[in-house]
mmCIF file of C-alpha atoms in Angstrom:
data_model
loop_
_atom_site.group_PDB
_atom_site.id
_atom_site.type_symbol
_atom_site.label_atom_id
_atom_site.label_comp_id
_atom_site.label_asym_id
_atom_site.label_seq_id
_atom_site.Cartn_x
_atom_site.Cartn_y
_atom_site.Cartn_z
ATOM 1 C CA UNK A 1 -18.052 -37.067 64.136
ATOM 2 C CA UNK A 2 -18.835 -35.563 67.458
ATOM 3 C CA UNK A 3 -16.683 -34.330 70.668
ATOM 4 C CA UNK A 4 -16.958 -36.789 73.369
ATOM 5 C CA UNK A 5 -17.961 -35.941 76.806
ATOM 6 C CA UNK A 6 -15.547 -35.910 79.690
ATOM 7 C CA UNK A 7 -16.780 -39.344 80.873
ATOM 8 C CA UNK A 8 -16.661 -40.626 77.434
ATOM 9 C CA UNK A 9 -13.048 -39.246 77.079
ATOM 10 C CA UNK A 10 -12.002 -40.959 80.219
ATOM 11 C CA UNK A 11 -13.455 -44.101 79.130
ATOM 12 C CA UNK A 12 -11.914 -43.902 75.630
ATOM 13 C CA UNK A 13 -8.473 -43.152 77.217
ATOM 14 C CA UNK A 14 -8.715 -46.071 79.325
ATOM 15 C CA UNK A 15 -9.942 -48.481 76.550
ATOM 16 C CA UNK A 16 -6.991 -47.187 74.442
ATOM 17 C CA UNK A 17 -4.447 -47.975 77.279
ATOM 18 C CA UNK A 18 -5.825 -51.543 77.517
ATOM 19 C CA UNK A 19 -5.567 -52.141 73.766
ATOM 20 C CA UNK A 20 -2.150 -50.591 73.648
ATOM 21 C CA UNK A 21 -0.913 -52.951 76.334
ATOM 22 C CA UNK A 22 -2.185 -56.032 74.674
ATOM 23 C CA UNK A 23 -0.916 -54.768 71.404
ATOM 24 C CA UNK A 24 2.462 -54.289 72.806
ATOM 25 C CA UNK A 25 2.559 -57.964 74.339
ATOM 26 C CA UNK A 26 1.657 -59.488 70.887
ATOM 27 C CA UNK A 27 3.026 -56.853 68.630
ATOM 28 C CA UNK A 28 -0.303 -56.236 66.839
ATOM 29 C CA UNK A 29 -1.257 -52.750 67.685
ATOM 30 C CA UNK A 30 -4.448 -53.717 69.325
ATOM 31 C CA UNK A 31 -6.561 -53.663 66.313
ATOM 32 C CA UNK A 32 -7.703 -57.440 66.520
ATOM 33 C CA UNK A 33 -9.639 -56.414 69.826
ATOM 34 C CA UNK A 34 -10.548 -52.731 68.857
ATOM 35 C CA UNK A 35 -12.322 -53.454 65.564
ATOM 36 C CA UNK A 36 -14.811 -56.063 66.825
ATOM 37 C CA UNK A 37 -15.511 -53.865 69.890
ATOM 38 C CA UNK A 38 -16.232 -50.902 67.581
ATOM 39 C CA UNK A 39 -18.505 -52.873 65.461
ATOM 40 C CA UNK A 40 -20.338 -54.693 68.120
ATOM 41 C CA UNK A 41 -20.430 -52.048 71.012
ATOM 42 C CA UNK A 42 -20.497 -48.824 68.908
ATOM 43 C CA UNK A 43 -22.372 -50.130 65.901
ATOM 44 C CA UNK A 44 -19.906 -48.964 63.307
ATOM 45 C CA UNK A 45 -19.815 -50.370 59.777
ATOM 46 C CA UNK A 46 -16.846 -52.624 59.328
ATOM 47 C CA UNK A 47 -14.706 -50.310 57.004
ATOM 48 C CA UNK A 48 -15.298 -47.450 59.657
ATOM 49 C CA UNK A 49 -14.239 -49.525 62.449
ATOM 50 C CA UNK A 50 -11.120 -50.737 60.646
ATOM 51 C CA UNK A 51 -10.152 -47.028 59.630
ATOM 52 C CA UNK A 52 -10.925 -46.028 63.387
ATOM 53 C CA UNK A 53 -8.787 -48.752 64.810
ATOM 54 C CA UNK A 54 -5.911 -47.657 62.567
ATOM 55 C CA UNK A 55 -5.706 -44.449 64.416
ATOM 56 C CA UNK A 56 -5.045 -46.306 67.588
ATOM 57 C CA UNK A 57 -2.737 -48.693 65.867
ATOM 58 C CA UNK A 58 -0.261 -46.415 64.130
ATOM 59 C CA UNK A 59 1.366 -44.862 67.199
ATOM 60 C CA UNK A 60 1.158 -48.138 69.126
ATOM 61 C CA UNK A 61 2.789 -49.940 66.155
ATOM 62 C CA UNK A 62 5.426 -47.396 65.758
ATOM 63 C CA UNK A 63 6.367 -47.465 69.455
ATOM 64 C CA UNK A 64 6.315 -51.296 69.453
ATOM 65 C CA UNK A 65 8.479 -51.527 66.561
ATOM 66 C CA UNK A 66 11.266 -49.235 68.193
ATOM 67 C CA UNK A 67 11.016 -51.244 71.557
ATOM 68 C CA UNK A 68 11.184 -54.460 69.645
ATOM 69 C CA UNK A 69 14.081 -53.318 67.393
ATOM 70 C CA UNK A 70 16.128 -52.203 70.364
ATOM 71 C CA UNK A 71 16.295 -55.643 71.695
ATOM 72 C CA UNK A 72 16.025 -57.544 68.597
ATOM 73 C CA UNK A 73 17.392 -55.287 65.692
ATOM 74 C CA UNK A 74 16.413 -55.961 62.142
ATOM 75 C CA UNK A 75 18.975 -54.991 59.375
ATOM 76 C CA UNK A 76 17.982 -51.868 57.784
ATOM 77 C CA UNK A 77 18.122 -53.287 54.223
ATOM 78 C CA UNK A 78 15.578 -56.253 55.339
ATOM 79 C CA UNK A 79 13.345 -53.626 57.103
ATOM 80 C CA UNK A 80 13.229 -51.384 54.059
ATOM 81 C CA UNK A 81 12.483 -54.324 51.693
ATOM 82 C CA UNK A 82 9.799 -55.974 53.905
ATOM 83 C CA UNK A 83 8.302 -52.600 54.876
ATOM 84 C CA UNK A 84 8.258 -51.063 51.331
ATOM 85 C CA UNK A 85 6.702 -54.283 49.637
ATOM 86 C CA UNK A 86 3.961 -54.310 52.376
ATOM 87 C CA UNK A 87 3.300 -50.491 52.030
ATOM 88 C CA UNK A 88 2.809 -50.814 48.284
ATOM 89 C CA UNK A 89 0.464 -53.795 48.517
ATOM 90 C CA UNK A 90 -1.391 -51.859 51.427
ATOM 91 C CA UNK A 91 -2.010 -48.901 49.257
ATOM 92 C CA UNK A 92 -3.386 -50.936 46.349
ATOM 93 C CA UNK A 93 -5.758 -53.263 48.512
ATOM 94 C CA UNK A 94 -6.939 -50.663 50.889
ATOM 95 C CA UNK A 95 -8.485 -48.777 48.065
ATOM 96 C CA UNK A 96 -10.583 -51.731 47.212
ATOM 97 C CA UNK A 97 -11.560 -52.412 50.627
ATOM 98 C CA UNK A 98 -13.095 -48.934 51.161
ATOM 99 C CA UNK A 99 -15.312 -49.910 48.151
ATOM 100 C CA UNK A 100 -16.619 -53.214 49.323
ATOM 101 C CA UNK A 101 -20.283 -53.861 50.705
ATOM 102 C CA UNK A 102 -20.186 -53.618 54.417
ATOM 103 C CA UNK A 103 -21.547 -57.046 54.915
ATOM 104 C CA UNK A 104 -18.929 -58.749 52.657
ATOM 105 C CA UNK A 105 -16.189 -57.146 54.244
ATOM 106 C CA UNK A 106 -17.457 -58.041 57.774
ATOM 107 C CA UNK A 107 -17.660 -61.629 56.511
ATOM 108 C CA UNK A 108 -14.221 -61.807 55.325
ATOM 109 C CA UNK A 109 -12.870 -60.177 58.585
ATOM 110 C CA UNK A 110 -14.726 -62.769 60.571
ATOM 111 C CA UNK A 111 -13.585 -65.782 58.506
ATOM 112 C CA UNK A 112 -9.971 -64.441 58.463
ATOM 113 C CA UNK A 113 -9.835 -64.349 62.271
ATOM 114 C CA UNK A 114 -11.396 -67.769 62.903
ATOM 115 C CA UNK A 115 -9.238 -69.639 60.147
ATOM 116 C CA UNK A 116 -6.058 -68.141 61.412
ATOM 117 C CA UNK A 117 -6.949 -68.790 65.058
ATOM 118 C CA UNK A 118 -7.655 -72.552 64.006
ATOM 119 C CA UNK A 119 -4.455 -72.630 62.047
ATOM 120 C CA UNK A 120 -2.433 -71.477 64.976
ATOM 121 C CA UNK A 121 -3.882 -73.681 67.618
ATOM 122 C CA UNK A 122 -3.591 -76.936 65.547
ATOM 123 C CA UNK A 123 -0.021 -76.145 64.584
ATOM 124 C CA UNK A 124 1.081 -74.857 67.928
ATOM 125 C CA UNK A 125 2.087 -78.252 69.177
ATOM 126 C CA UNK A 126 4.098 -79.072 66.296
ATOM 127 C CA UNK A 127 6.415 -76.146 66.596
ATOM 128 C CA UNK A 128 8.924 -77.729 68.660
ATOM 129 C CA UNK A 129 9.394 -80.697 66.274
ATOM 130 C CA UNK A 130 9.226 -78.661 63.116
ATOM 131 C CA UNK A 131 12.157 -76.237 64.353
ATOM 132 C CA UNK A 132 14.566 -79.148 63.320
ATOM 133 C CA UNK A 133 13.088 -79.119 59.770
ATOM 134 C CA UNK A 134 14.731 -77.164 57.033
ATOM 135 C CA UNK A 135 13.752 -73.586 56.453
ATOM 136 C CA UNK A 136 12.953 -71.465 53.576
ATOM 137 C CA UNK A 137 15.740 -69.145 52.479
ATOM 138 C CA UNK A 138 15.672 -65.758 54.567
ATOM 139 C CA UNK A 139 16.343 -63.927 51.351
ATOM 140 C CA UNK A 140 12.713 -64.564 50.406
ATOM 141 C CA UNK A 141 11.265 -63.044 53.786
ATOM 142 C CA UNK A 142 10.363 -59.611 52.006
ATOM 143 C CA UNK A 143 7.710 -61.701 49.958
ATOM 144 C CA UNK A 144 5.785 -61.638 53.409
ATOM 145 C CA UNK A 145 5.085 -58.138 53.003
ATOM 146 C CA UNK A 146 2.680 -58.956 50.044
ATOM 147 C CA UNK A 147 0.661 -61.270 52.285
ATOM 148 C CA UNK A 148 0.855 -58.992 55.345
ATOM 149 C CA UNK A 149 0.435 -55.776 53.321
ATOM 150 C CA UNK A 150 -2.834 -57.235 51.686
ATOM 151 C CA UNK A 151 -4.225 -58.220 55.209
ATOM 152 C CA UNK A 152 -3.469 -54.466 56.387
ATOM 153 C CA UNK A 153 -5.199 -53.056 53.297
ATOM 154 C CA UNK A 154 -8.245 -55.297 53.387
ATOM 155 C CA UNK A 155 -8.899 -55.843 56.995
ATOM 156 C CA UNK A 156 -7.007 -52.983 58.823
ATOM 157 C CA UNK A 157 -5.440 -55.693 60.855
ATOM 158 C CA UNK A 158 -3.584 -58.999 60.053
ATOM 159 C CA UNK A 159 -0.206 -57.892 58.971
ATOM 160 C CA UNK A 160 1.364 -59.095 62.209
ATOM 161 C CA UNK A 161 -0.971 -61.902 62.472
ATOM 162 C CA UNK A 162 0.046 -63.490 59.227
ATOM 163 C CA UNK A 163 3.489 -62.351 59.306
ATOM 164 C CA UNK A 164 4.634 -63.306 62.801
ATOM 165 C CA UNK A 165 3.668 -67.112 62.301
ATOM 166 C CA UNK A 166 5.287 -67.114 58.790
ATOM 167 C CA UNK A 167 8.470 -65.425 60.066
ATOM 168 C CA UNK A 168 8.603 -67.858 63.140
ATOM 169 C CA UNK A 169 7.494 -71.075 61.460
ATOM 170 C CA UNK A 170 8.442 -70.823 57.783
ATOM 171 C CA UNK A 171 11.869 -68.793 58.343
ATOM 172 C CA UNK A 172 12.686 -70.215 61.630
ATOM 173 C CA UNK A 173 12.935 -67.207 63.545
ATOM 174 C CA UNK A 174 12.386 -66.895 67.426
ATOM 175 C CA UNK A 175 8.990 -65.515 68.471
ATOM 176 C CA UNK A 176 10.176 -62.232 69.756
ATOM 177 C CA UNK A 177 12.306 -61.833 66.654
ATOM 178 C CA UNK A 178 9.450 -62.638 64.400
ATOM 179 C CA UNK A 179 7.394 -60.075 66.094
ATOM 180 C CA UNK A 180 10.196 -57.534 65.448
ATOM 181 C CA UNK A 181 10.112 -58.498 61.773
ATOM 182 C CA UNK A 182 6.489 -58.297 61.708
ATOM 183 C CA UNK A 183 6.490 -54.793 63.062
ATOM 184 C CA UNK A 184 8.835 -53.617 60.558
ATOM 185 C CA UNK A 185 6.101 -54.795 58.063
ATOM 186 C CA UNK A 186 3.114 -53.457 59.680
ATOM 187 C CA UNK A 187 4.283 -50.208 61.059
ATOM 188 C CA UNK A 188 4.671 -48.343 57.773
ATOM 189 C CA UNK A 189 1.835 -50.317 56.021
ATOM 190 C CA UNK A 190 -0.493 -49.269 58.859
ATOM 191 C CA UNK A 191 0.329 -45.484 58.176
ATOM 192 C CA UNK A 192 -0.505 -46.110 54.461
ATOM 193 C CA UNK A 193 -3.717 -47.904 55.359
ATOM 194 C CA UNK A 194 -4.826 -45.013 57.857
ATOM 195 C CA UNK A 195 -4.144 -42.347 54.951
ATOM 196 C CA UNK A 196 -6.257 -44.439 52.605
ATOM 197 C CA UNK A 197 -9.146 -45.189 54.869
ATOM 198 C CA UNK A 198 -9.049 -41.415 56.003
ATOM 199 C CA UNK A 199 -9.079 -40.391 52.484
ATOM 200 C CA UNK A 200 -12.371 -42.541 52.028
ATOM 201 C CA UNK A 201 -14.054 -40.750 54.931
ATOM 202 C CA UNK A 202 -13.918 -44.229 56.874
ATOM 203 C CA UNK A 203 -12.310 -42.827 60.177
ATOM 204 C CA UNK A 204 -13.962 -41.473 63.296
ATOM 205 C CA UNK A 205 -11.211 -39.345 64.596
ATOM 206 C CA UNK A 206 -13.123 -38.302 67.779
ATOM 207 C CA UNK A 207 -13.032 -41.970 68.941
ATOM 208 C CA UNK A 208 -9.755 -43.070 67.559
ATOM 209 C CA UNK A 209 -7.611 -40.198 68.689
ATOM 210 C CA UNK A 210 -8.372 -40.525 72.411
ATOM 211 C CA UNK A 211 -7.832 -44.155 72.226
ATOM 212 C CA UNK A 212 -4.423 -43.665 70.487
ATOM 213 C CA UNK A 213 -3.398 -41.334 73.262
ATOM 214 C CA UNK A 214 -4.324 -43.916 75.989
ATOM 215 C CA UNK A 215 -2.314 -46.532 74.191
ATOM 216 C CA UNK A 216 0.832 -44.407 74.140
ATOM 217 C CA UNK A 217 1.040 -44.883 77.930
ATOM 218 C CA UNK A 218 0.856 -48.636 78.023
ATOM 219 C CA UNK A 219 2.300 -50.068 74.841
ATOM 220 C CA UNK A 220 5.910 -49.920 76.220
ATOM 221 C CA UNK A 221 4.635 -52.052 79.310
ATOM 222 C CA UNK A 222 3.315 -54.645 76.986
ATOM 223 C CA UNK A 223 6.546 -54.854 75.190
ATOM 224 C CA UNK A 224 8.256 -55.324 78.312
ATOM 225 C CA UNK A 225 6.125 -58.007 79.441
ATOM 226 C CA UNK A 226 6.402 -59.864 76.267
ATOM 227 C CA UNK A 227 10.181 -60.192 76.687
ATOM 228 C CA UNK A 228 9.562 -61.726 80.240
ATOM 229 C CA UNK A 229 7.242 -64.431 79.263
ATOM 230 C CA UNK A 230 8.364 -67.956 78.057
ATOM 231 C CA UNK A 231 8.451 -68.316 74.366
ATOM 232 C CA UNK A 232 5.953 -71.198 74.572
ATOM 233 C CA UNK A 233 3.608 -69.502 76.758
ATOM 234 C CA UNK A 234 3.613 -66.205 74.542
ATOM 235 C CA UNK A 235 2.773 -68.251 71.521
ATOM 236 C CA UNK A 236 -0.165 -69.976 73.488
ATOM 237 C CA UNK A 237 -1.485 -67.001 74.606
ATOM 238 C CA UNK A 238 -1.318 -65.221 71.118
ATOM 239 C CA UNK A 239 -3.255 -68.378 69.713
ATOM 240 C CA UNK A 240 -5.895 -68.262 72.498
ATOM 241 C CA UNK A 241 -6.519 -64.465 72.461
ATOM 242 C CA UNK A 242 -7.130 -64.764 68.579
ATOM 243 C CA UNK A 243 -9.464 -67.571 68.919
ATOM 244 C CA UNK A 244 -11.464 -65.882 71.688
ATOM 245 C CA UNK A 245 -11.663 -62.532 69.690
ATOM 246 C CA UNK A 246 -12.787 -64.497 66.638
ATOM 247 C CA UNK A 247 -15.352 -66.378 68.597
ATOM 248 C CA UNK A 248 -16.645 -63.115 70.114
ATOM 249 C CA UNK A 249 -17.110 -61.374 66.775
ATOM 250 C CA UNK A 250 -18.783 -64.260 65.063
ATOM 251 C CA UNK A 251 -21.303 -64.855 67.950
ATOM 252 C CA UNK A 252 -22.008 -61.016 68.099
ATOM 253 C CA UNK A 253 -22.803 -60.898 64.259
ATOM 254 C CA UNK A 254 -25.019 -64.028 64.537
ATOM 255 C CA UNK A 255 -26.864 -62.587 67.436
ATOM 256 C CA UNK A 256 -27.613 -59.439 65.399
ATOM 257 C CA UNK A 257 -28.628 -61.453 62.407
ATOM 258 C CA UNK A 258 -31.479 -63.263 64.438
#
């Protein structure tokens, strides 16, 4: 850990603002972009990148959760059940993740992004027809916390990336409502994940804190934009952003291996 120079500090604040904005639009905290950036541009090991990105994600997710819940409130009981299950799962899985070999963790992270991107793109056209089909009982929604919390603990991201399609597709929630439910899952679990990664000395606070401050100024604007976009366009943008990030990371890792 080192103190950044003034130029580095301004750059980190700007980077955090950009990540916060996109995190607000998609309800994901910006980690999906921050982690590959920290790995490829800053040369961080995967676990350190995930822990550092969580410093940015935690305040962004908490603010985004508040903004989304103001427009699409989630019942307190449901939020507590979803968040509680996700937080417990995150705690257990994060302790394992900080002990995995860096190469293995990076491979799992890359495969996760690619598979999720392909799944979303192949199923996106079927959403409209699928909306008329039967849905899973909403009382089972807290079980999404197991999957989402596991992703948060293992990868430092993914809770919202997995939970949002499940809430929207499996349980038939509108996209913005699904993102509000996802934030009820990932906001508390991200705090648990940050604590666990920090305890394992897998956080670079000198990079994470300036990015977090920058994100505070832009996440609300991203949330506001999300509510102005047509739902189909929001789904499409979410899927293509995920595919682009996955491709960027995989190509960067392949280049480093050559």
